[in-house]
Coordinates of C-alpha atoms and ligand atoms in Angstrom, one line a residue:
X15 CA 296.1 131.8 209.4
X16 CA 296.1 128.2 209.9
X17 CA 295.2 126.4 212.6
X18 CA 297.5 123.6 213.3
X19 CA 297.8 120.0 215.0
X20 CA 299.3 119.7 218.4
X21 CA 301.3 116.2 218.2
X22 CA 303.6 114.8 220.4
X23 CA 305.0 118.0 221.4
X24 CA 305.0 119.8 218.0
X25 CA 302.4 121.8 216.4
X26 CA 301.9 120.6 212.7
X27 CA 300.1 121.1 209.6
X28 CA 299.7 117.7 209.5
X29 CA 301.0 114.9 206.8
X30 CA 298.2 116.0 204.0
X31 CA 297.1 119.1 202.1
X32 CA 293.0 118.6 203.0
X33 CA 291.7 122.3 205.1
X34 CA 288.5 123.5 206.4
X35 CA 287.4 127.0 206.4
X36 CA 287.0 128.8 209.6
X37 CA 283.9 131.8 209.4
X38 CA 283.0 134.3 211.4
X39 CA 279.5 133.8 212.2
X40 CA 279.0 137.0 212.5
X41 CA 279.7 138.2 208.6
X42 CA 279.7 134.5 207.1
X43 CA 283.0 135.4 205.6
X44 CA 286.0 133.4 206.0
X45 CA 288.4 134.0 208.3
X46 CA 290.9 131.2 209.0
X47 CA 291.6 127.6 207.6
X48 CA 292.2 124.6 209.6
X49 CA 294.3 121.5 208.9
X50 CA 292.9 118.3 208.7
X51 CA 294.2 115.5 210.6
X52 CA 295.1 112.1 208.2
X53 CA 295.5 108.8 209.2
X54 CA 299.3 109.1 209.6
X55 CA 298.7 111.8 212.3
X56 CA 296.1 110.2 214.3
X57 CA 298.7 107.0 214.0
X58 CA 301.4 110.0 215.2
X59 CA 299.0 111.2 217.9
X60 CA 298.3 107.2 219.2
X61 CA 301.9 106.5 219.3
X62 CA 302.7 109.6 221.4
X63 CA 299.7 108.9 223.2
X64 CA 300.5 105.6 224.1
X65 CA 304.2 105.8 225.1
X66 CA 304.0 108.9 227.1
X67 CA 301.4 107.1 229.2
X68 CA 303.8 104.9 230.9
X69 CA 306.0 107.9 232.6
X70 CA 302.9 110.6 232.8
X71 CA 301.1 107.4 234.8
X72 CA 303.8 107.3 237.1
X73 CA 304.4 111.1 237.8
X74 CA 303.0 111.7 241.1
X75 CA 299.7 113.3 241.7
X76 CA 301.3 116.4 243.6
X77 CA 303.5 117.1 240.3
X78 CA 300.7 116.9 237.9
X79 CA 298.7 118.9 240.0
X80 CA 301.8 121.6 240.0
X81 CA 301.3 121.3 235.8
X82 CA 297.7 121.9 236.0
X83 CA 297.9 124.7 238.2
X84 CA 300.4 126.8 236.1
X85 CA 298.0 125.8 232.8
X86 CA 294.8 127.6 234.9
X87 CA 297.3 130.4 235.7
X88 CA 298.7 131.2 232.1
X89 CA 294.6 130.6 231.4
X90 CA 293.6 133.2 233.5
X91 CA 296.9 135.9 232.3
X92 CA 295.4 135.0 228.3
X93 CA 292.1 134.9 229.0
X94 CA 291.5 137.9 226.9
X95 CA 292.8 136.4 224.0
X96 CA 291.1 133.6 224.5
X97 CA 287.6 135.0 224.4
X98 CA 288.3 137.4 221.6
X99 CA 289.2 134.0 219.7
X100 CA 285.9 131.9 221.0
X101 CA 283.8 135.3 220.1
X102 CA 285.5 135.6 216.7
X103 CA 284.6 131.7 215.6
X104 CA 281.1 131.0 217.7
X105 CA 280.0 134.4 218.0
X106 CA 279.0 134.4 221.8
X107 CA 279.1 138.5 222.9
X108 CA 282.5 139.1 224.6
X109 CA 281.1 139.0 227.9
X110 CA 280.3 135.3 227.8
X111 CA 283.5 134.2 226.5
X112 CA 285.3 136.2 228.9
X113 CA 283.0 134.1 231.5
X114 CA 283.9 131.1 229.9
X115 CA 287.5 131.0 230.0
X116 CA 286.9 132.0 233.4
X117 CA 285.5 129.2 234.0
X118 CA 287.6 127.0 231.8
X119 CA 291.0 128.5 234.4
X120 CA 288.6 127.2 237.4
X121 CA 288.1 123.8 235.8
X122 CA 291.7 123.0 235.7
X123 CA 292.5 124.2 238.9
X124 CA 290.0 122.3 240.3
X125 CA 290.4 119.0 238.9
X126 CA 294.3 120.0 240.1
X127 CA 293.0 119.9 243.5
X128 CA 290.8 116.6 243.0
X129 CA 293.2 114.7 241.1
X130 CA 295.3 114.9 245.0
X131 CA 292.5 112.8 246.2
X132 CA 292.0 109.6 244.0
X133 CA 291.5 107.7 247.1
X134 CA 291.5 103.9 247.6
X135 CA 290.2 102.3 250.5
X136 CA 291.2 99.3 252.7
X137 CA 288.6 96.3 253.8
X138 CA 288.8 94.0 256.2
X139 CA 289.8 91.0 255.3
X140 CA 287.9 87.4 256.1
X141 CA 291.2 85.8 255.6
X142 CA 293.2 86.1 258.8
X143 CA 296.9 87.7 257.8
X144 CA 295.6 89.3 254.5
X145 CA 295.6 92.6 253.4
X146 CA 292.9 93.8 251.2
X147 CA 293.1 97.1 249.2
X148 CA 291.8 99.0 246.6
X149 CA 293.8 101.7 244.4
X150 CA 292.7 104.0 241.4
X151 CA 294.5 103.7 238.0
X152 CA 294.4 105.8 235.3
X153 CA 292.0 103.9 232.9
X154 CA 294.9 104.7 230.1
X155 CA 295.1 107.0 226.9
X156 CA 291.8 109.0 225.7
X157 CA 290.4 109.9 222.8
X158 CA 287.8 112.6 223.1
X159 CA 285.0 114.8 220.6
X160 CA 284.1 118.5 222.1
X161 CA 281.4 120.4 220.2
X162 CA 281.9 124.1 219.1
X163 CA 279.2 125.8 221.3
X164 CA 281.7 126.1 224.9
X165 CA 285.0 125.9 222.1
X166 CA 287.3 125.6 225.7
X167 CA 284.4 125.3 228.8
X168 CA 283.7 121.9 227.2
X169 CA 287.1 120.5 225.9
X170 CA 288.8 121.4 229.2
X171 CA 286.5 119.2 231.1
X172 CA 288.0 116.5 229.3
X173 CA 291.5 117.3 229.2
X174 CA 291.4 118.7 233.0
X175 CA 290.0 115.2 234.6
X176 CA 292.0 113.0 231.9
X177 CA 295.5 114.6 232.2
X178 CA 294.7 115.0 236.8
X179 CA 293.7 111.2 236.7
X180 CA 296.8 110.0 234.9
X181 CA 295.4 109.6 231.3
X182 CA 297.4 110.6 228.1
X183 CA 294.7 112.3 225.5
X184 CA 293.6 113.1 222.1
X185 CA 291.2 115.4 221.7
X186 CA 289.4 115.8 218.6
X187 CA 288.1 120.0 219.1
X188 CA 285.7 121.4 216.8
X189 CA 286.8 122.4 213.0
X190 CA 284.3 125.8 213.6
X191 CA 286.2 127.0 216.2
X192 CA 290.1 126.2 216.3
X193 CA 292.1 129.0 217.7
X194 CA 290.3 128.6 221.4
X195 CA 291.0 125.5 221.6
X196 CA 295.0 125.9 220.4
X197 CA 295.2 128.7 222.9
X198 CA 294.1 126.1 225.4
X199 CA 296.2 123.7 224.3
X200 CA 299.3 126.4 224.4
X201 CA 299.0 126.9 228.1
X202 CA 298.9 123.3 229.5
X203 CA 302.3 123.3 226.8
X204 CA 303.9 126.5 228.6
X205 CA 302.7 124.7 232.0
X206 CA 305.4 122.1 231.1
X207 CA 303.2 119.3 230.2
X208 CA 305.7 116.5 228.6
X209 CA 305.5 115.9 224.9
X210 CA 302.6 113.1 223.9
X211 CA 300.2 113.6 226.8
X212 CA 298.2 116.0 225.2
X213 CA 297.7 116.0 221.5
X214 CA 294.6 118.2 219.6
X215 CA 293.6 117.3 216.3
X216 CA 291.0 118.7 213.4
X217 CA 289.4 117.2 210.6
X218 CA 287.1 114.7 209.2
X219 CA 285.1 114.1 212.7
X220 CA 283.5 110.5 211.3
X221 CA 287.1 109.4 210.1
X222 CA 288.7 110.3 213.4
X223 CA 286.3 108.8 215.4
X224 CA 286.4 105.5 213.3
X225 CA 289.8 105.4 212.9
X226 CA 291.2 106.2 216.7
X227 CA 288.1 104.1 218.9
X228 CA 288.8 100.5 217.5
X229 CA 292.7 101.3 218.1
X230 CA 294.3 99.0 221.0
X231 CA 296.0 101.8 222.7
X232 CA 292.1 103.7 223.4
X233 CA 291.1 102.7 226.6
X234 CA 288.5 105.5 227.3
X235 CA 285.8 107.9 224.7
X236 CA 284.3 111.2 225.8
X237 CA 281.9 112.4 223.3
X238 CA 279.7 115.7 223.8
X239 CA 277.8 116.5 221.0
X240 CA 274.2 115.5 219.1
X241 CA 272.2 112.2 220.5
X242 CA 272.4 110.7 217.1
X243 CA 276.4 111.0 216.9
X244 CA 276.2 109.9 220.6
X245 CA 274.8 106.7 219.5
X246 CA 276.7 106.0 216.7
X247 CA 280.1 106.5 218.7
X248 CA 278.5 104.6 221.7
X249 CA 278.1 101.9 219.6
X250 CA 281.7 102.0 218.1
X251 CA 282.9 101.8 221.8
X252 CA 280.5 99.1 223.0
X253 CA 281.9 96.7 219.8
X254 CA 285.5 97.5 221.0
X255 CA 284.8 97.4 224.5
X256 CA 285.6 101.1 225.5
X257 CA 284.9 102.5 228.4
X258 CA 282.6 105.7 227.3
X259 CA 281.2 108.6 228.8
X260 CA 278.4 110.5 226.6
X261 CA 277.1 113.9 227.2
X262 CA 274.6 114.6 224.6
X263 CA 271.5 116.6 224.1
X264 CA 268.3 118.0 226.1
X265 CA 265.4 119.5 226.5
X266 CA 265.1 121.2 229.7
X267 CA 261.6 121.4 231.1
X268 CA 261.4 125.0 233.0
X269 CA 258.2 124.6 235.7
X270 CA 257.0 127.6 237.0
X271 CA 254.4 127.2 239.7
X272 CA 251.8 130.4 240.6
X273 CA 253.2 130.6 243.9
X274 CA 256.7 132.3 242.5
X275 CA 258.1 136.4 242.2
X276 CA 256.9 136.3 238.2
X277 CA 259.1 139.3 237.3
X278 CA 262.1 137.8 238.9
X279 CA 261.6 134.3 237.1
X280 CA 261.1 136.0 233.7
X281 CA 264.0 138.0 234.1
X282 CA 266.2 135.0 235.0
X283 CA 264.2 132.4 232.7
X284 CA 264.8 134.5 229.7
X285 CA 268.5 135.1 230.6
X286 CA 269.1 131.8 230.4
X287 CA 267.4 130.6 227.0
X288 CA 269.3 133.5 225.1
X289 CA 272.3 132.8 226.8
X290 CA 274.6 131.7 223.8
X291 CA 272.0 132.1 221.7
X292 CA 270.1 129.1 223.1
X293 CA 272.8 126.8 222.0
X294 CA 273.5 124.9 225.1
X295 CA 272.4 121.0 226.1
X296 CA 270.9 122.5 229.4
X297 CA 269.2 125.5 227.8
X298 CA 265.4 125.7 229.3
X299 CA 263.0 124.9 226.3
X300 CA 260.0 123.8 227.4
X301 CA 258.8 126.8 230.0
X302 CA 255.6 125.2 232.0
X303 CA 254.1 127.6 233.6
X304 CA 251.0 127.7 236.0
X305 CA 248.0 128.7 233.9
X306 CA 247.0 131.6 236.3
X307 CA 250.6 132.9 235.6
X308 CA 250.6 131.9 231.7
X309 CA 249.1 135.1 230.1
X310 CA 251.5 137.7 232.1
X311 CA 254.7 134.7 231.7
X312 CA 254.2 134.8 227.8
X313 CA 253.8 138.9 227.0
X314 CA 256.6 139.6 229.6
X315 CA 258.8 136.8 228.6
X316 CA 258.1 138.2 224.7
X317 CA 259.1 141.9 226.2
X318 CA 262.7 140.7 227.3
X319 CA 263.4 138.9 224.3
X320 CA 262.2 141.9 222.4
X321 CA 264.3 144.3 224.4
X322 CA 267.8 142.2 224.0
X323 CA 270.5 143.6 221.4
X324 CA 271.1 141.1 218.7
X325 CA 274.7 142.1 217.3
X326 CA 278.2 141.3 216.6
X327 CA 279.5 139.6 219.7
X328 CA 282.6 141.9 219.4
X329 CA 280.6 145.0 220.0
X330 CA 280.4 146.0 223.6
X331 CA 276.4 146.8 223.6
X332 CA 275.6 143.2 222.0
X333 CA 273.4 140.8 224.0
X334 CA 273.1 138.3 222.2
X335 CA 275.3 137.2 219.0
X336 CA 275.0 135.2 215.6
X337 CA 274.1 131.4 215.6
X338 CA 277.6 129.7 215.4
X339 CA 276.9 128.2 211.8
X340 CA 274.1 128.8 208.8
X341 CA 272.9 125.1 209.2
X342 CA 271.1 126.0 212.7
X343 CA 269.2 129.1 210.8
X344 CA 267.3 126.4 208.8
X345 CA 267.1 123.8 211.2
X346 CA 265.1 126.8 213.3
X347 CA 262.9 128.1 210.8
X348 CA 261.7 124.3 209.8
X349 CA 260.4 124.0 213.8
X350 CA 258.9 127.2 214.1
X351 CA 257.0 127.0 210.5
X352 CA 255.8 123.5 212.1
X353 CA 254.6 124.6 215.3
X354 CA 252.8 127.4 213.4
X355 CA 251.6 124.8 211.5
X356 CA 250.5 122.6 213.8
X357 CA 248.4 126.0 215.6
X358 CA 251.1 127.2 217.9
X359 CA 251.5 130.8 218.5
X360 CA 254.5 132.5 217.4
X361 CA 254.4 135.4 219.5
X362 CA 257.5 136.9 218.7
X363 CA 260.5 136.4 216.1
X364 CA 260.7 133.6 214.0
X365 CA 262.3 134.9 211.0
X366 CA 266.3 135.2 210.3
X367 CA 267.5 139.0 210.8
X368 CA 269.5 140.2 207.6
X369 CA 271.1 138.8 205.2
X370 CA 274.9 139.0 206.7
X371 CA 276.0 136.6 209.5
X372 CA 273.9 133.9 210.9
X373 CA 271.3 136.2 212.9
X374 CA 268.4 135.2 214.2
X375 CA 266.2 136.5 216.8
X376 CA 265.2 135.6 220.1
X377 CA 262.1 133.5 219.3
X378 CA 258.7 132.8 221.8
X379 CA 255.9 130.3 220.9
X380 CA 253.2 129.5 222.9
X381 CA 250.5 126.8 223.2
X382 CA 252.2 124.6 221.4
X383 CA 250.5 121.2 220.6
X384 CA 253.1 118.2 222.0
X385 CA 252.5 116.7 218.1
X386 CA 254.7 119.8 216.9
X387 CA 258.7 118.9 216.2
X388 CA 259.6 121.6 218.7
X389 CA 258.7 119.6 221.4
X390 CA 260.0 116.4 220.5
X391 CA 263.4 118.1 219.4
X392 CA 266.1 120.0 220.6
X393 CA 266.0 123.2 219.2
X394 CA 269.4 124.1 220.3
X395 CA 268.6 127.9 219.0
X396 CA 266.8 131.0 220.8
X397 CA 263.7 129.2 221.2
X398 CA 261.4 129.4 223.9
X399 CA 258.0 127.3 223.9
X400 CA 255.9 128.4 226.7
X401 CA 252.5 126.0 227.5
X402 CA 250.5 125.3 230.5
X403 CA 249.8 123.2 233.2
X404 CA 247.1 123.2 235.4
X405 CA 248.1 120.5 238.2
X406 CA 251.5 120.1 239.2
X407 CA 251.5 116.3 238.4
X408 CA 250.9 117.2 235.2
X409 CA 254.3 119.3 234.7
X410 CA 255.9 116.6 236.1
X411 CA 254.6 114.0 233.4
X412 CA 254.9 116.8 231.0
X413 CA 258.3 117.4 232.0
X414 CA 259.3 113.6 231.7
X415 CA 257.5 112.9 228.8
X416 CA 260.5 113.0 226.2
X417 CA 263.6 110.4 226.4
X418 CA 265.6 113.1 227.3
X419 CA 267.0 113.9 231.0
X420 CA 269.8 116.5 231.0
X421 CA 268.8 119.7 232.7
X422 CA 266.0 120.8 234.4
X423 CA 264.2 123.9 236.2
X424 CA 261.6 124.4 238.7
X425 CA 260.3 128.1 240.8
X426 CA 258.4 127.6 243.7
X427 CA 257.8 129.1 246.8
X428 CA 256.7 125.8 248.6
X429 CA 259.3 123.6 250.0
X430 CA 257.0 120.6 249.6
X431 CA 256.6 121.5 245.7
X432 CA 260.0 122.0 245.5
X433 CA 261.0 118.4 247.2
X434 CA 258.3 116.9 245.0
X435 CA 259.5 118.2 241.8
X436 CA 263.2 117.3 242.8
X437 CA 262.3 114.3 243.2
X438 CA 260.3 112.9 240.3
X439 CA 261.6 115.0 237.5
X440 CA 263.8 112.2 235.7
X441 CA 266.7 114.0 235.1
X442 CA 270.5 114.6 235.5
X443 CA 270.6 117.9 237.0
X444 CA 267.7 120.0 238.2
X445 CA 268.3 123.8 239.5
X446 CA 265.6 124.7 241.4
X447 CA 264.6 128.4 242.0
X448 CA 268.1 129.6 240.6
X449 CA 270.2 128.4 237.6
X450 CA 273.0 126.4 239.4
X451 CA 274.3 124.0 236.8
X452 CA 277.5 123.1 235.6
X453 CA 280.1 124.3 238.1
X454 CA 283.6 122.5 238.6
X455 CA 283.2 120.8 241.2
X456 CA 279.3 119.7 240.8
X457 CA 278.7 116.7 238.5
X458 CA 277.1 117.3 235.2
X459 CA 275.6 114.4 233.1
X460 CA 272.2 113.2 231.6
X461 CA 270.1 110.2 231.8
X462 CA 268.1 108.3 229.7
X463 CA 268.6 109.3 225.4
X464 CA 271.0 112.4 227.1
X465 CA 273.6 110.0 227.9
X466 CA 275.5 108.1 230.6
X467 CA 278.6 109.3 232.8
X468 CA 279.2 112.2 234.3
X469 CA 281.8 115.5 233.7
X470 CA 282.6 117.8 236.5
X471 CA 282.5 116.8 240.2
X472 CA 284.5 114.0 241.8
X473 CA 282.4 111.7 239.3
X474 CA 284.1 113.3 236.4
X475 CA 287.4 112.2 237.8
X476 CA 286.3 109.3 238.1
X477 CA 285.7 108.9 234.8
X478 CA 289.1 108.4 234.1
X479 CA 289.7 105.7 236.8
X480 CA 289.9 102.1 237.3
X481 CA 289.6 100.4 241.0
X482 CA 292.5 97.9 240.9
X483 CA 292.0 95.2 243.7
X484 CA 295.4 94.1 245.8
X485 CA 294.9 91.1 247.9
X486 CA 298.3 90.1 249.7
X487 CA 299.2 88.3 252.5
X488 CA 302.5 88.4 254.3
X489 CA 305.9 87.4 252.0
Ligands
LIG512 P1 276.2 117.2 214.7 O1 275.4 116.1 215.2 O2 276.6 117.2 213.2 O3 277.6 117.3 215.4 C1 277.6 117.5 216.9 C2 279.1 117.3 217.3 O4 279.6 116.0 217.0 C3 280.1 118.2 216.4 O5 281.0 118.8 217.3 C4 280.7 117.3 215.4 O6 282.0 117.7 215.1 C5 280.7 116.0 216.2 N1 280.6 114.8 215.3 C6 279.7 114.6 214.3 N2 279.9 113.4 213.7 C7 280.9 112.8 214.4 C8 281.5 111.6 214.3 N3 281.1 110.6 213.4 N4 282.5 111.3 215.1 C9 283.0 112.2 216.0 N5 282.4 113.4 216.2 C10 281.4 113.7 215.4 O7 275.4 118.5 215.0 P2 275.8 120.1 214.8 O8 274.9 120.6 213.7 O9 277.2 120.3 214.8 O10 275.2 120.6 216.2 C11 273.8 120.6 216.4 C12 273.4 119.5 217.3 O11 274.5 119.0 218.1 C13 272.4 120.1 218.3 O12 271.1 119.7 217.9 C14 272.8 119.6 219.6 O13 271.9 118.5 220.0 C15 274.1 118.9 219.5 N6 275.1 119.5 220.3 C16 275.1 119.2 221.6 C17 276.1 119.8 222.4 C18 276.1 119.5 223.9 O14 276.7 120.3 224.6 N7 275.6 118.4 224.3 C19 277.0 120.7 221.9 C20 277.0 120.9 220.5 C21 276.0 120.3 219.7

């Protein structure tokens, strides 16, 4: 199979003969190819882009919101096929991908709703006579990057709030995992959305993104992706004045104070760092835990990840799957040898499992010195470090130490704590004594070196807006 181009309407193999290969990371054996966009498609995709802007502008909210809700409908009815495709190419177990285009249905049905409400507002006016009011405007046609580790839970968050707001869109999806995103792409087609409003393309990511951000017609970027990549297209956008939102990496602190139910908060704080394999941006990585908890945290912490079934994410009994590509094995085994290294504590894993697939295992480190790599980088693997703190401001310096700010975690029993921490953790999004992140309607975004803008929520809406300023007075 080959995965193809979606174009002003038509699916295409695009002008040139350039492929990429598409593995399963499960057996590291190919199983699909991909076209490559070239510059005469992306110049296709502008020009489709562009012209369908002016009527898709125009079409009322209540119609686009009609689209949107027959694209999360025919979602939900393939949602089947749709995991078995983002299982097949990223390797996340069944279950997980059957979550996730769950959750990609709820995202487009929400922003279906939202997109109803672009409010303006009306303010009084020092001028006697005059009428003063405010309207949103779509900002204009999009081009957007979406990494391969949620292959639709991240690209519909930018094609949900771009097409609701108004905005025509490009998306650039991830080479690793194609078919998701073309089944995606297939339903907001069936849903009747007109030809140019939605286009997908493959390929070279550093040509598309050089060749489509300095184009006139761009009026918006959404990138998700690595902080380096982040910067470099940030920069692109600043020197041609795009507006830009960035979501890019993290390293979530995970506090646990000695006041907290410690087999509960194991259980959950382990569910959530092998969740997709540790390949999230909000994954916890940096468990602090109250030194009179620490010694019980790390061996039952150790246990779970012990206990969980590393496998094909096809088979029913797998827990966790493969990493979704072979360069994430070595980027792993570089920080744990260094923490090792640097007198860490590897107390369980650390080493790739086989030689088929991209396995490795759920990994736990403890005391790790703050000079080690781990804790300066994102891991973006099955990687837990767990350290200690002995006074709470001390997890909270700890916890802000690093120029990231995406997700963070906090367990306590005390309300005060709990204020405290919510507080002065700097951070995006902090889920304290549960793991509430990321739902539709609940903005998600970083600060500082984890980006700027936010997807989800009202605010990712938003995103795709411009106030517009009407001052009149009567004719
Ligand atoms: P990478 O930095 O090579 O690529 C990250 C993403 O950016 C990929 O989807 C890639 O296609 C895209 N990309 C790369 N160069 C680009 C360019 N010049 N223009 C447009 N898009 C470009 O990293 P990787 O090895 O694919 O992934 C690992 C790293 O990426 C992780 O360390 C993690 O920090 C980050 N990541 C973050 C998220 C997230 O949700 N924030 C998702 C996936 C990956």
């Amino acid at each position: 199979m080959t995965a193809s181009l979606f174009i002003d309407g038509v699916w295409t193999a695009g002008s040139g003969t350039r492929r990429g290969k598409v593995m399963d990371p499960a057996t590291a054996r190919q199983i699909a190819e991909v076209a490559f966009a070239e510059t005469a498609d992306l110049d296709a995709a502008l020009a489709a882009a562009n012209r369908s802007f002016a009527a898709w502008r125009k079409t009322t909210a209540l119609e686009r919101s009609r689209i949107l809700v027959k694209a999360a409908n025919l979602v939900r009815t393939n949602a089947e096929t749709i995991a078995q495709a983002i299982t097949t190419e990223q390797g996340k177990p069944l279950s997980e991908s059957r979550l996730e285009a769950g959750v990609t249905a709820d995202i487009i049905e929400w922003y279906a709703e939202e997109g109803r409400r672009a409010y303006g507002r009306v303010i009084p006016s020092r001028l006697p006579g005059a009428r003063q009011i405010v309207i949103s405007e779509p900002v204009g046609p999009v081009a957007a990057f979406s990494p391969w580790n949620f292959p639709c839970g991240q690209l519909v968050r930018k094609i949900a709030a771009a097409l609701a707001a108004g905005c025509t869109i490009i998306v650039k999806a991830p080479e690793e995992t194609p078919s998701s995103a073309m089944a995606l792409v297939r339903c907001f087609e069936e849903a009747g959305i007109p030809a140019g409003v939605l286009n997908l393309v493959f390929g070279v990511p550093a040509e598309i993104s050089a060749h489509l951000i300095p184009s006139a017609v761009i009026r918006k970027i959404s990138f998700t992706g690595s902080v380096p990549v982040g910067r470099h297209l940030a920069a692109l956008a600043g020197q041609h004045l795009k507006r830009a939102t960035m979501e890019l990496g993290g390293h979530a602190p995970f506090i646990v104070c000695d006041d907290v139910d410690l087999d509960a908060v194991v259980r959950l704080g382990a569910g959530m760092k092998f969740r997709n394999a540790g390949q999230i941006c909000t994954s916890p990585t940096r468990f602090l835990v109250a030194d009179p908890l620490h010694g019980d945290f790390v061996s039952q912490f150790a246990s779970v990840a012990e206990s969980l079934v590393v496998g094909n994410g096809v088979e029913d009994a797998t827990q966790m799957g493969p990493l979704a590509h072979a360069r994430r094995i070595d980027a792993l085994d570089g920080l744990v040898r260094d923490a090792v290294e640097q007198g860490g504590r590897l107390v369980t894993g650390g080493r790739r499992i086989g030689n088929e697939g991209y396995f490795y295992p759920p990994t736990v480190l403890a005391d790790v010195p703050l000079s080690a790599r781990v804790m300066n980088e994102e891991p973006f693997g099955p990687l837990a470090v767990i350290n200690q703190f002995d006074t709470l401001d001390g997890a909270v310096s700890e916890a802000n130490r690093l120029p990231y700010g995406l997700g963070a975690y906090a367990f306590t029993k005390s309300t005060l704590n709990a204020a405290r921490l919510a507080d002065e953790v700097e951070t995006g999004m902090i889920s304290i004594n549960h793991f509430g992140l990321a739902a539709p309607e609940t903005p998600f975004g970083g600060v500082k070196d984890s980006g700027y803008g936010s997807e989800g929520g009202s605010e990712g809406l938003q995103a795709y807006l411009v106030p517009k300023f009407i001052s009149q007075v009567g004719a």
